[in-house]
Short mmCIF file of C-alpha atoms and ligand atoms in Angstrom, two decimals:
data_model
loop_
_atom_site.label_atom_id
_atom_site.label_comp_id
_atom_site.label_asym_id
_atom_site.label_seq_id
_atom_site.Cartn_x
_atom_site.Cartn_y
_atom_site.Cartn_z
CA MET A 1 189.02 63.46 189.65
CA PHE A 2 185.51 62.26 189.19
CA LYS A 3 184.37 64.60 191.92
CA GLU A 4 186.22 67.45 190.48
CA THR A 5 184.88 66.73 187.07
CA PHE A 6 181.45 66.29 188.53
CA THR A 7 181.81 69.47 190.51
CA ALA A 8 183.17 71.31 187.55
CA GLY A 9 180.40 69.86 185.41
CA ARG A 10 177.83 70.81 187.99
CA ARG A 11 179.25 74.26 188.26
CA GLN A 12 179.22 74.44 184.58
CA VAL A 13 175.59 73.38 184.48
CA LEU A 14 174.69 75.85 187.16
CA LYS A 15 176.66 78.57 185.51
CA SER A 16 175.08 78.03 182.15
CA THR A 17 171.64 77.74 183.72
CA GLY A 18 172.34 81.01 185.44
CA LEU A 19 173.50 82.57 182.25
CA ALA A 20 170.49 81.27 180.44
CA ALA A 21 168.32 82.65 183.18
CA ILE A 22 169.99 86.04 183.00
CA SER A 23 169.84 86.23 179.22
CA PHE A 24 166.21 85.04 179.26
CA ALA A 25 165.37 87.72 181.80
CA SER A 26 167.20 90.42 179.85
CA ALA A 27 165.56 89.22 176.63
CA VAL A 28 162.17 89.51 178.27
CA PHE A 29 163.10 92.88 179.68
CA GLY A 30 164.55 93.98 176.31
CA MET A 31 161.46 92.80 174.44
CA GLY A 32 159.28 94.55 176.96
CA ALA A 33 161.28 97.74 176.52
CA MET A 34 161.18 97.40 172.73
CA LEU A 35 157.44 96.84 172.75
CA ALA A 36 156.99 99.74 175.16
CA SER A 37 159.13 102.03 173.03
CA SER A 38 157.43 101.09 169.74
CA ALA A 39 154.06 101.52 171.43
CA ALA A 40 155.33 104.82 172.80
CA SER A 41 156.63 105.88 169.39
CA ALA A 42 153.30 105.01 167.80
CA GLN A 43 151.37 106.72 170.54
CA THR A 44 153.57 109.74 171.05
CA TYR A 45 154.89 110.32 167.51
CA PRO A 46 155.52 113.05 166.61
CA THR A 47 157.30 114.63 169.57
CA LYS A 48 159.00 117.36 167.49
CA PRO A 49 158.42 119.17 164.15
CA VAL A 50 158.23 117.11 160.98
CA THR A 51 159.96 118.34 157.82
CA LEU A 52 158.23 117.95 154.47
CA VAL A 53 160.85 118.34 151.73
CA VAL A 54 159.87 119.93 148.40
CA GLY A 55 162.23 119.56 145.44
CA PHE A 56 161.29 122.86 143.81
CA ALA A 57 161.44 126.57 144.67
CA ALA A 58 159.07 128.11 147.21
CA GLY A 59 155.84 129.53 145.85
CA GLY A 60 155.52 127.04 142.98
CA PRO A 61 152.87 124.35 142.42
CA THR A 62 154.50 121.57 144.47
CA ASP A 63 155.14 124.04 147.26
CA ILE A 64 151.52 125.27 147.19
CA VAL A 65 150.18 121.69 147.56
CA ALA A 66 152.81 120.86 150.22
CA ARG A 67 152.00 123.93 152.35
CA SER A 68 148.28 123.36 152.15
CA LEU A 69 148.67 119.73 153.33
CA ALA A 70 151.31 120.64 155.92
CA GLN A 71 149.03 123.24 157.52
CA SER A 72 146.26 120.70 157.96
CA MET A 73 148.56 117.86 159.05
CA THR A 74 150.00 120.19 161.69
CA LYS A 75 146.52 120.41 163.28
CA THR A 76 146.11 116.61 163.27
CA LEU A 77 149.61 115.67 164.41
CA GLY A 78 149.90 118.35 167.07
CA GLN A 79 153.39 119.21 165.85
CA ALA A 80 154.48 121.63 163.13
CA VAL A 81 154.86 120.10 159.67
CA ALA A 82 157.38 122.48 158.12
CA VAL A 83 157.98 122.68 154.37
CA ASP A 84 161.65 122.76 153.40
CA ASN A 85 162.49 123.70 149.81
CA LYS A 86 165.55 121.88 148.45
CA PRO A 87 165.37 122.64 144.73
CA GLY A 88 167.67 121.37 141.98
CA ALA A 89 168.09 118.67 139.34
CA GLY A 90 164.38 118.14 138.82
CA ALA A 91 163.84 117.37 142.54
CA THR A 92 166.35 114.50 142.53
CA ILE A 93 168.57 116.33 145.08
CA ALA A 94 165.61 116.45 147.46
CA GLY A 95 164.69 112.83 146.68
CA ASN A 96 168.16 111.65 147.53
CA LEU A 97 168.28 113.69 150.71
CA VAL A 98 165.06 112.08 151.99
CA ALA A 99 166.07 108.56 150.88
CA LYS A 100 169.20 108.91 153.04
CA ALA A 101 167.49 110.62 156.01
CA LYS A 102 166.93 108.90 159.35
CA PRO A 103 163.81 106.70 158.97
CA ASP A 104 162.03 108.08 162.01
CA GLY A 105 159.08 109.90 160.45
CA TYR A 106 160.59 113.37 160.88
CA THR A 107 161.73 113.78 157.25
CA LEU A 108 159.16 113.32 154.49
CA PHE A 109 159.11 114.01 150.75
CA ILE A 110 156.35 115.24 148.48
CA HIS A 111 156.86 114.73 144.78
CA HIS A 112 154.91 114.30 141.58
CA ASN A 113 155.23 112.30 138.33
CA GLY A 114 158.95 113.18 138.47
CA MET A 115 159.41 110.30 140.93
CA ALA A 116 158.40 107.96 138.09
CA THR A 117 160.36 109.65 135.28
CA ALA A 118 163.61 110.10 137.20
CA PRO A 119 164.84 106.48 136.87
CA ALA A 120 164.74 106.74 133.06
CA LEU A 121 165.88 110.38 132.85
CA TYR A 122 168.86 110.25 135.18
CA ARG A 123 171.41 107.57 134.37
CA LYS A 124 173.11 107.99 137.74
CA LEU A 125 170.09 108.46 139.93
CA PRO A 126 171.44 108.04 143.48
CA PHE A 127 168.19 106.50 144.84
CA ASN A 128 165.62 103.98 143.77
CA PRO A 129 161.99 105.16 144.00
CA LEU A 130 160.80 101.55 144.34
CA THR A 131 163.15 100.37 147.11
CA ASP A 132 164.36 103.39 149.07
CA TYR A 133 161.09 104.70 150.48
CA GLU A 134 158.04 103.89 152.53
CA TYR A 135 154.84 105.14 150.92
CA ILE A 136 152.36 107.33 152.80
CA GLY A 137 149.79 107.96 150.09
CA GLN A 138 148.76 109.86 146.98
CA ALA A 139 147.30 113.30 147.53
CA VAL A 140 146.05 115.49 144.67
CA ASP A 141 145.86 115.44 140.87
CA VAL A 142 146.52 118.73 139.09
CA PRO A 143 145.89 119.77 135.48
CA MET A 144 148.36 122.00 133.64
CA THR A 145 147.88 125.10 131.53
CA LEU A 146 149.84 126.32 128.54
CA ILE A 147 150.54 130.02 129.14
CA GLY A 148 152.52 132.77 127.45
CA ARG A 149 153.84 136.19 128.33
CA GLN A 150 151.19 138.89 128.19
CA ASP A 151 152.74 140.76 125.24
CA LEU A 152 153.12 137.74 122.89
CA PRO A 153 151.90 138.92 119.47
CA VAL A 154 149.13 136.30 119.33
CA LYS A 155 145.49 136.19 120.39
CA ASN A 156 144.75 132.48 120.67
CA PHE A 157 146.17 128.96 120.42
CA GLU A 158 145.96 128.81 116.61
CA GLU A 159 147.98 132.00 116.30
CA LEU A 160 150.44 130.77 118.93
CA VAL A 161 151.13 127.63 116.90
CA ALA A 162 151.69 129.70 113.74
CA TRP A 163 154.01 132.06 115.65
CA ILE A 164 155.98 129.15 117.15
CA LYS A 165 156.35 127.50 113.75
CA ALA A 166 157.63 130.79 112.29
CA ASN A 167 160.07 131.45 115.14
CA LYS A 168 161.13 127.92 116.19
CA ALA A 169 164.37 128.02 118.24
CA LYS A 170 163.90 131.76 118.86
CA VAL A 171 160.99 130.81 121.13
CA ASN A 172 161.95 130.38 124.81
CA LEU A 173 160.06 127.65 126.60
CA ALA A 174 160.63 127.69 130.38
CA ASN A 175 160.58 124.66 132.66
CA ALA A 176 161.59 123.53 136.15
CA GLY A 177 164.43 121.24 135.09
CA LEU A 178 164.81 117.74 133.69
CA GLY A 179 162.14 115.54 135.19
CA ALA A 180 159.82 118.41 136.17
CA VAL A 181 156.32 118.07 134.81
CA SER A 182 156.74 121.43 133.09
CA HIS A 183 159.63 119.77 131.24
CA LEU A 184 157.56 116.72 130.43
CA CYS A 185 154.62 118.77 129.22
CA GLY A 186 156.91 121.03 127.19
CA THR A 187 158.63 118.05 125.61
CA LEU A 188 155.29 116.53 124.64
CA PHE A 189 154.20 119.89 123.21
CA GLN A 190 157.32 120.19 121.07
CA GLN A 191 156.99 116.57 119.91
CA THR A 192 153.36 117.10 118.98
CA LEU A 193 154.21 120.23 116.97
CA ALA A 194 157.40 118.62 115.61
CA THR A 195 159.43 121.73 116.54
CA ASP A 196 162.48 122.29 118.66
CA LEU A 197 162.22 125.34 120.89
CA THR A 198 164.88 126.76 123.21
CA THR A 199 164.19 125.38 126.68
CA VAL A 200 165.16 127.48 129.69
CA PRO A 201 165.37 125.54 133.01
CA PHE A 202 164.67 127.12 136.40
CA ASN A 203 164.72 125.75 139.97
CA GLY A 204 160.97 125.57 139.95
CA THR A 205 158.11 127.06 138.02
CA ALA A 206 157.74 129.92 140.55
CA PRO A 207 160.92 131.60 139.17
CA ALA A 208 159.95 130.44 135.64
CA LEU A 209 156.59 132.23 135.96
CA THR A 210 158.31 135.37 137.31
CA ALA A 211 160.56 135.31 134.26
CA LEU A 212 157.54 134.87 131.98
CA MET A 213 155.69 137.77 133.58
CA GLY A 214 158.85 139.86 133.26
CA GLY A 215 158.90 139.08 129.53
CA HIS A 216 162.20 137.14 129.73
CA VAL A 217 160.75 133.85 128.42
CA ASP A 218 157.84 133.26 126.05
CA VAL A 219 155.85 130.16 127.01
CA LEU A 220 155.44 127.82 129.96
CA CYS A 221 153.42 124.71 130.69
CA ASP A 222 152.56 124.88 134.37
CA GLN A 223 150.11 123.56 136.92
CA THR A 224 146.83 125.35 137.59
CA THR A 225 147.68 125.48 141.30
CA GLN A 226 150.15 128.22 140.46
CA THR A 227 148.77 129.69 137.22
CA ILE A 228 145.07 130.28 137.98
CA PRO A 229 145.51 133.40 140.16
CA HIS A 230 147.81 134.97 137.51
CA ILE A 231 145.46 133.98 134.69
CA ASN A 232 142.52 135.54 136.56
CA ALA A 233 144.59 138.69 137.25
CA GLY A 234 145.28 138.97 133.50
CA LYS A 235 149.04 138.76 133.96
CA VAL A 236 149.61 135.95 131.47
CA LYS A 237 148.02 134.68 128.25
CA LEU A 238 146.21 131.34 128.53
CA PHE A 239 146.12 129.00 125.54
CA GLY A 240 144.59 125.81 126.89
CA VAL A 241 144.42 123.14 129.58
CA THR A 242 146.28 119.83 129.36
CA THR A 243 143.41 117.61 130.49
CA LYS A 244 141.35 116.09 127.68
CA SER A 245 138.20 117.82 128.83
CA ARG A 246 137.73 121.29 130.30
CA ILE A 247 138.12 121.81 134.03
CA GLY A 248 135.66 123.34 136.50
CA ALA A 249 138.05 126.11 137.59
CA LEU A 250 138.51 127.33 133.97
CA PRO A 251 135.22 126.36 132.31
CA ASN A 252 135.67 128.65 129.28
CA THR A 253 139.15 127.43 128.42
CA PRO A 254 139.34 124.70 125.79
CA SER A 255 141.75 121.81 126.20
CA LEU A 256 144.74 121.48 123.90
CA HIS A 257 143.23 118.20 122.70
CA GLU A 258 140.06 120.06 121.78
CA GLN A 259 142.10 122.64 119.84
CA GLY A 260 143.80 120.10 117.59
CA LEU A 261 146.61 118.53 119.67
CA LYS A 262 144.94 115.15 119.48
CA ASP A 263 145.16 113.08 122.69
CA PHE A 264 147.46 115.62 124.35
CA GLU A 265 147.10 114.94 128.05
CA VAL A 266 149.23 115.65 131.11
CA VAL A 267 147.86 115.34 134.65
CA VAL A 268 150.15 115.79 137.61
CA TRP A 269 149.78 113.39 140.55
CA HIS A 270 151.44 113.93 143.92
CA GLY A 271 152.59 111.39 146.49
CA VAL A 272 154.06 111.61 150.00
CA TYR A 273 157.07 109.44 150.92
CA ALA A 274 159.24 108.59 153.96
CA PRO A 275 162.68 106.95 154.03
CA LYS A 276 162.74 103.15 153.85
CA GLY A 277 162.58 101.59 157.30
CA THR A 278 160.28 104.22 158.86
CA PRO A 279 158.28 102.15 161.43
CA LYS A 280 154.84 101.03 160.26
CA PRO A 281 152.97 102.64 163.20
CA VAL A 282 154.54 105.98 162.23
CA ILE A 283 153.57 105.48 158.54
CA ASP A 284 150.01 104.62 159.66
CA THR A 285 149.85 107.84 161.69
CA LEU A 286 151.09 109.85 158.69
CA THR A 287 148.68 108.18 156.26
CA ALA A 288 145.80 108.95 158.64
CA ALA A 289 146.95 112.58 158.94
CA LEU A 290 147.24 112.88 155.13
CA GLN A 291 143.73 111.43 154.69
CA THR A 292 142.39 113.84 157.30
CA ALA A 293 144.06 116.74 155.43
CA LEU A 294 142.45 115.61 152.18
CA LYS A 295 139.03 115.79 153.87
CA ASP A 296 139.76 119.15 155.48
CA PRO A 297 137.22 121.66 154.06
CA GLU A 298 139.94 124.34 153.83
CA VAL A 299 142.26 122.08 151.83
CA MET A 300 139.36 120.88 149.64
CA LYS A 301 138.24 124.43 148.85
CA ARG A 302 141.74 125.67 148.12
CA MET A 303 142.47 122.72 145.83
CA LYS A 304 139.16 123.10 144.02
CA ASP A 305 139.68 126.85 143.48
CA LEU A 306 143.10 126.08 142.04
CA GLY A 307 141.78 123.45 139.63
CA ALA A 308 143.19 120.45 141.54
CA GLU A 309 141.34 117.27 142.42
CA ILE A 310 141.70 115.27 145.61
CA THR A 311 142.95 111.78 144.70
CA PRO A 312 140.36 109.01 145.30
CA VAL A 313 140.52 107.67 148.89
CA SER A 314 141.64 104.20 147.72
CA LYS A 315 144.85 105.79 146.43
CA GLN A 316 145.51 107.89 149.53
CA THR A 317 147.24 104.82 150.99
CA PRO A 318 150.75 103.26 150.97
CA ASP A 319 149.56 100.53 148.59
CA GLY A 320 147.72 102.99 146.38
CA LEU A 321 150.85 105.10 145.94
CA ARG A 322 153.21 102.14 145.50
CA THR A 323 151.02 100.56 142.80
CA HIS A 324 150.54 103.83 140.94
CA LEU A 325 154.25 104.66 141.07
CA GLY A 326 155.18 101.23 139.73
CA ALA A 327 152.78 101.58 136.79
CA GLU A 328 154.03 105.11 136.04
CA ILE A 329 157.70 104.05 136.08
CA GLU A 330 156.85 101.36 133.58
CA LYS A 331 154.89 103.74 131.33
CA TRP A 332 157.31 106.70 131.33
CA GLY A 333 160.41 104.51 131.14
CA LYS A 334 159.34 103.34 127.70
CA VAL A 335 158.42 106.86 126.49
CA ILE A 336 161.68 108.43 127.72
CA ARG A 337 163.95 105.69 126.45
CA ALA A 338 162.24 105.92 123.05
CA ALA A 339 162.80 109.68 123.03
CA GLY A 340 166.45 109.16 124.10
CA GLN A 341 166.40 111.98 126.69
CA TYR A 342 168.41 111.60 129.85
CA ALA A 343 171.06 113.23 132.00
CA ASP A 344 174.17 111.82 133.69
N1 LIG B 401 156.26 120.93 139.96
C1 LIG B 401 156.68 121.90 139.01
C2 LIG B 401 157.17 121.24 137.78
O1 LIG B 401 157.48 120.06 137.83
C3 LIG B 401 157.75 122.76 139.52
C4 LIG B 401 157.45 123.41 140.81
O2 LIG B 401 156.71 122.86 141.64
O3 LIG B 401 157.97 124.49 141.01
O4 LIG B 401 157.24 121.85 136.76
#
């Protein structure tokens, strides 16, 4: 009995020691494999093309910034960074898609101020900008321009205001949907003039601008990255820039603030995001590639020619973007709730 118990106990001891030994060995092996694979993923990432999702139509301002960055990041990463346009609902469809994508660094999102306005604008927003993403960094800041169709019966901003006040709801103001900066700028413009115009939403400001040039809508507030070539080609009428002071790319164009819309200011900032849980080494690789793109002479020249400014280096970081986004959500939340504008 004693022997048996002893034997059984001894066996038990041996068995459990053996088990412990096996599990210790496999834990060591597993840890080694994990370390090796995370080192490998940091060292080898990316091993296939990376998708950069844009929430607006191709050819528009967000797309233009995205493609410029993607081209340069492709050189740095050694894999294609391909832009994928998933327009709709002020880029919230794209935002949701990326929030729910596999967090492996192969699906990224580029978005602007809309990331900060969406929580207040959409009551049933299916993602949370503050908890569902990893942050790669801020990229470029872009002024906007107020433009009109070429055959509008006005010669300057003063005449435009008089014409708008005379025609009110007969005036068609285009935008890229609720939460787009063209919507935000247009709303501010209407509030400042205390007029309600008829707003016409598109999937992006590329189709909005096409409609404006075709004479189907009257006015549009849009980013210089898209409007400057059309302004220079004389295809649209330009009434002012939305920065408080004039910009280098349009030195002879007064700001709206300068022309009487006191303190009117809209500047568009862009950030690059990955789904929550994307490994830190991968985020570090992407932040470094973004920073390299923002120093790339080709990107710098293109952005400068289109009136955009590279965001300061301190903000081209995960912390820089996260902090800025938090502050913007706070700021716009108050403005939007006070205006009572939102969608279900
Ligand atoms: N970003 C633009 C907007 O918010 C739209 C676009 O990129 O097409 O108005």
